[in-house]
PDB file of C-alpha atoms in Angstrom:
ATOM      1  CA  UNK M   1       0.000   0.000   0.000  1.00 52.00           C
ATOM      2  CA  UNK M   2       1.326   3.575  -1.116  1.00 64.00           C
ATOM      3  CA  UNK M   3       1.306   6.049   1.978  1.00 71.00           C
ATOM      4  CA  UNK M   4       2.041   9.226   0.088  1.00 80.00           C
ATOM      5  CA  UNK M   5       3.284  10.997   3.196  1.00 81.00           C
ATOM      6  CA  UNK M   6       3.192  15.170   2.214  1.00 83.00           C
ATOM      7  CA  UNK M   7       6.686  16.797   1.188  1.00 81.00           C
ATOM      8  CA  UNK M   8       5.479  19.819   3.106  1.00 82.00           C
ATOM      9  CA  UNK M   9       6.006  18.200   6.020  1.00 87.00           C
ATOM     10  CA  UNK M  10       9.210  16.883   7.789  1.00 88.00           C
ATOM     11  CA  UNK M  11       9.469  12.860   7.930  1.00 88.00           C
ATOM     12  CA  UNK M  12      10.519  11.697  11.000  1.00 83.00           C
ATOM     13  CA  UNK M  13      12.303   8.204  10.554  1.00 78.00           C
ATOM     14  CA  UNK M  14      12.288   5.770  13.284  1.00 80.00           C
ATOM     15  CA  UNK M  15      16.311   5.434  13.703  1.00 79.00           C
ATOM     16  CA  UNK M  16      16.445   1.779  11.778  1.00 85.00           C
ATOM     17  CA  UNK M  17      15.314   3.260   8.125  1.00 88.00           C
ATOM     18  CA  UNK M  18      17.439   4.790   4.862  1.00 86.00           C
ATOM     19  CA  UNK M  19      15.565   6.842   2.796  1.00 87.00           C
ATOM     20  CA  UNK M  20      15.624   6.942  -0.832  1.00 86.00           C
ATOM     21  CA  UNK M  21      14.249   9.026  -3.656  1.00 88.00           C
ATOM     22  CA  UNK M  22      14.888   8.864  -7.273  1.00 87.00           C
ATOM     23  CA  UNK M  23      13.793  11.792  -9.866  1.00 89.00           C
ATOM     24  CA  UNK M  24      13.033  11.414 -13.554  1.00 89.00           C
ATOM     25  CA  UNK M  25      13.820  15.135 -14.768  1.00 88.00           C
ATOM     26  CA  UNK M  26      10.723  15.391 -17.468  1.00 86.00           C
ATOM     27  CA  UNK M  27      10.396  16.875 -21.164  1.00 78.00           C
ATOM     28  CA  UNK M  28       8.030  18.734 -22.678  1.00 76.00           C
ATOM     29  CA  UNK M  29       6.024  15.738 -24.094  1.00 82.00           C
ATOM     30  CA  UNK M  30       6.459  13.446 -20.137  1.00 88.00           C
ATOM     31  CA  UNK M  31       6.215  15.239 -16.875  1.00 93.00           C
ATOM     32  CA  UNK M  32       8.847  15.306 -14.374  1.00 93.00           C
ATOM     33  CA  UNK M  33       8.343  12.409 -11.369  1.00 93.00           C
ATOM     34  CA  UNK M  34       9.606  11.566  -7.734  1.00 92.00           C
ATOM     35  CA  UNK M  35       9.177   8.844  -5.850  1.00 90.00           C
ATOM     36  CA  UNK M  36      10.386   8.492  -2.133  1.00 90.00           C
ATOM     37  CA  UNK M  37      11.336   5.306  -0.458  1.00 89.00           C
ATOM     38  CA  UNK M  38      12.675   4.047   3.013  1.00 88.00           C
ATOM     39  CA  UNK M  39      13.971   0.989   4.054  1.00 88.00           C
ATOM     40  CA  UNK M  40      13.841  -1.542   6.338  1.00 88.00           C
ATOM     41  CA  UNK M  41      16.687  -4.373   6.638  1.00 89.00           C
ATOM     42  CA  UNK M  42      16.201  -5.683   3.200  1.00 90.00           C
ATOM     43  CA  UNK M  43      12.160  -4.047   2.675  1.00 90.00           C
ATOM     44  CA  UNK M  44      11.743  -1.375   0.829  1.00 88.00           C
ATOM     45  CA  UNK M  45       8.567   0.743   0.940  1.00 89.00           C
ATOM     46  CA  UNK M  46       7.297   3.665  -1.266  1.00 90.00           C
ATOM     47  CA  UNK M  47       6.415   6.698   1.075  1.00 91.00           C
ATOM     48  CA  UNK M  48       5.510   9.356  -1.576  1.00 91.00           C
ATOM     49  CA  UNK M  49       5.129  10.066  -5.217  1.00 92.00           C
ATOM     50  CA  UNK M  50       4.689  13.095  -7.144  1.00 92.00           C
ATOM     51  CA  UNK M  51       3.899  14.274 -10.631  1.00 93.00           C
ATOM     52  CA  UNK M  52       5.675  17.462 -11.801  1.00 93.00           C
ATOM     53  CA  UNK M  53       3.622  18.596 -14.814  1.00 92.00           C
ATOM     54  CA  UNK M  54       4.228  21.396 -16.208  1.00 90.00           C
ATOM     55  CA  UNK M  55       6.591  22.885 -13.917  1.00 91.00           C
ATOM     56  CA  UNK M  56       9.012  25.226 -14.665  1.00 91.00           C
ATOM     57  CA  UNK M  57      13.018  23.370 -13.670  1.00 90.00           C
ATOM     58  CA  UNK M  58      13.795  26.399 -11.226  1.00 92.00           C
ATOM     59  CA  UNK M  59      10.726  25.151  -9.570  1.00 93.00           C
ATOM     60  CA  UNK M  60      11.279  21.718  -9.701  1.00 92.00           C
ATOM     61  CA  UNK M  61      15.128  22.497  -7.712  1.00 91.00           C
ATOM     62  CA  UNK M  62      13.075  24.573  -5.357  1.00 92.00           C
ATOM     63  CA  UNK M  63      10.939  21.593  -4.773  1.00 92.00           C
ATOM     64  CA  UNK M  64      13.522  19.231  -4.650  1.00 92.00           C
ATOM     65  CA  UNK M  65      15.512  20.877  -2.122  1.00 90.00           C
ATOM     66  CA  UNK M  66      12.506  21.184  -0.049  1.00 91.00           C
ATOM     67  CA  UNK M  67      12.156  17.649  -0.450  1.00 91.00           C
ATOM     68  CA  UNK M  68      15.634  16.507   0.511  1.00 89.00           C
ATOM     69  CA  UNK M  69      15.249  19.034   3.405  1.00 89.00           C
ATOM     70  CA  UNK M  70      12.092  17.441   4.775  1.00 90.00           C
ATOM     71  CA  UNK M  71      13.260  13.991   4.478  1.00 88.00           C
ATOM     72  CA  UNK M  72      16.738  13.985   5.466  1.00 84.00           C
ATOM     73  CA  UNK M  73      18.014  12.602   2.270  1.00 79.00           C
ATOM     74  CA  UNK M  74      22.017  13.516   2.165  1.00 64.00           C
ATOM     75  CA  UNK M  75      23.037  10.566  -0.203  1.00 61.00           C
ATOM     76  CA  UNK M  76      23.385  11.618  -3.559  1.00 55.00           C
ATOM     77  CA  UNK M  77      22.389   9.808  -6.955  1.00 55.00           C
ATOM     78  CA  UNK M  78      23.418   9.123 -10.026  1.00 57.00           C
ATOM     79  CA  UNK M  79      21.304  11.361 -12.527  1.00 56.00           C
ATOM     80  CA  UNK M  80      20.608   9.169 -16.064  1.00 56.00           C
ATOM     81  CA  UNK M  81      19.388  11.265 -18.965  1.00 55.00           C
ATOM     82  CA  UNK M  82      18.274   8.712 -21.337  1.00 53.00           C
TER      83      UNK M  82
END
């Protein structure tokens, strides 16, 4: 089940989790989308997914930041452009 826990808010992990997100940067023609998991010993578990339709990139950083900023996620990832 998909808990789709609000960005706006600041997720408090319970000391034994990672969190993870991964971010498909979108075009003009597919819009932009993150996804947010944590995990558990070897379970992983979606927390939150958004769709970025139509927003402008400078927004999407501004969002993203927010996001890695409400989350605690320091790790970084490896960006694909495909």
């Amino acid at each position: 089940t998909l808990r789709n826990f609000p960005v706006t808010k600041t997720y408090e992990p319970d000391g034994n989790e990672d969190i993870f997100a991964g971010f498909d940067v979108g075009k003009k023609r597919h819009p932009s989308h993150l996804v947010i998991f944590k995990q558990v010993g070897s379970k992983f578990e979606q927390i939150h997914q958004s769709w970025l339709d139509g927003w402008s990139f400078s927004d999407q950083i501004e969002y993203l930041n927010e996001v890695a900023k409400n989350f605690k996620i320091n790790m970084s990832i490896q960006i694909v452009y495909a």
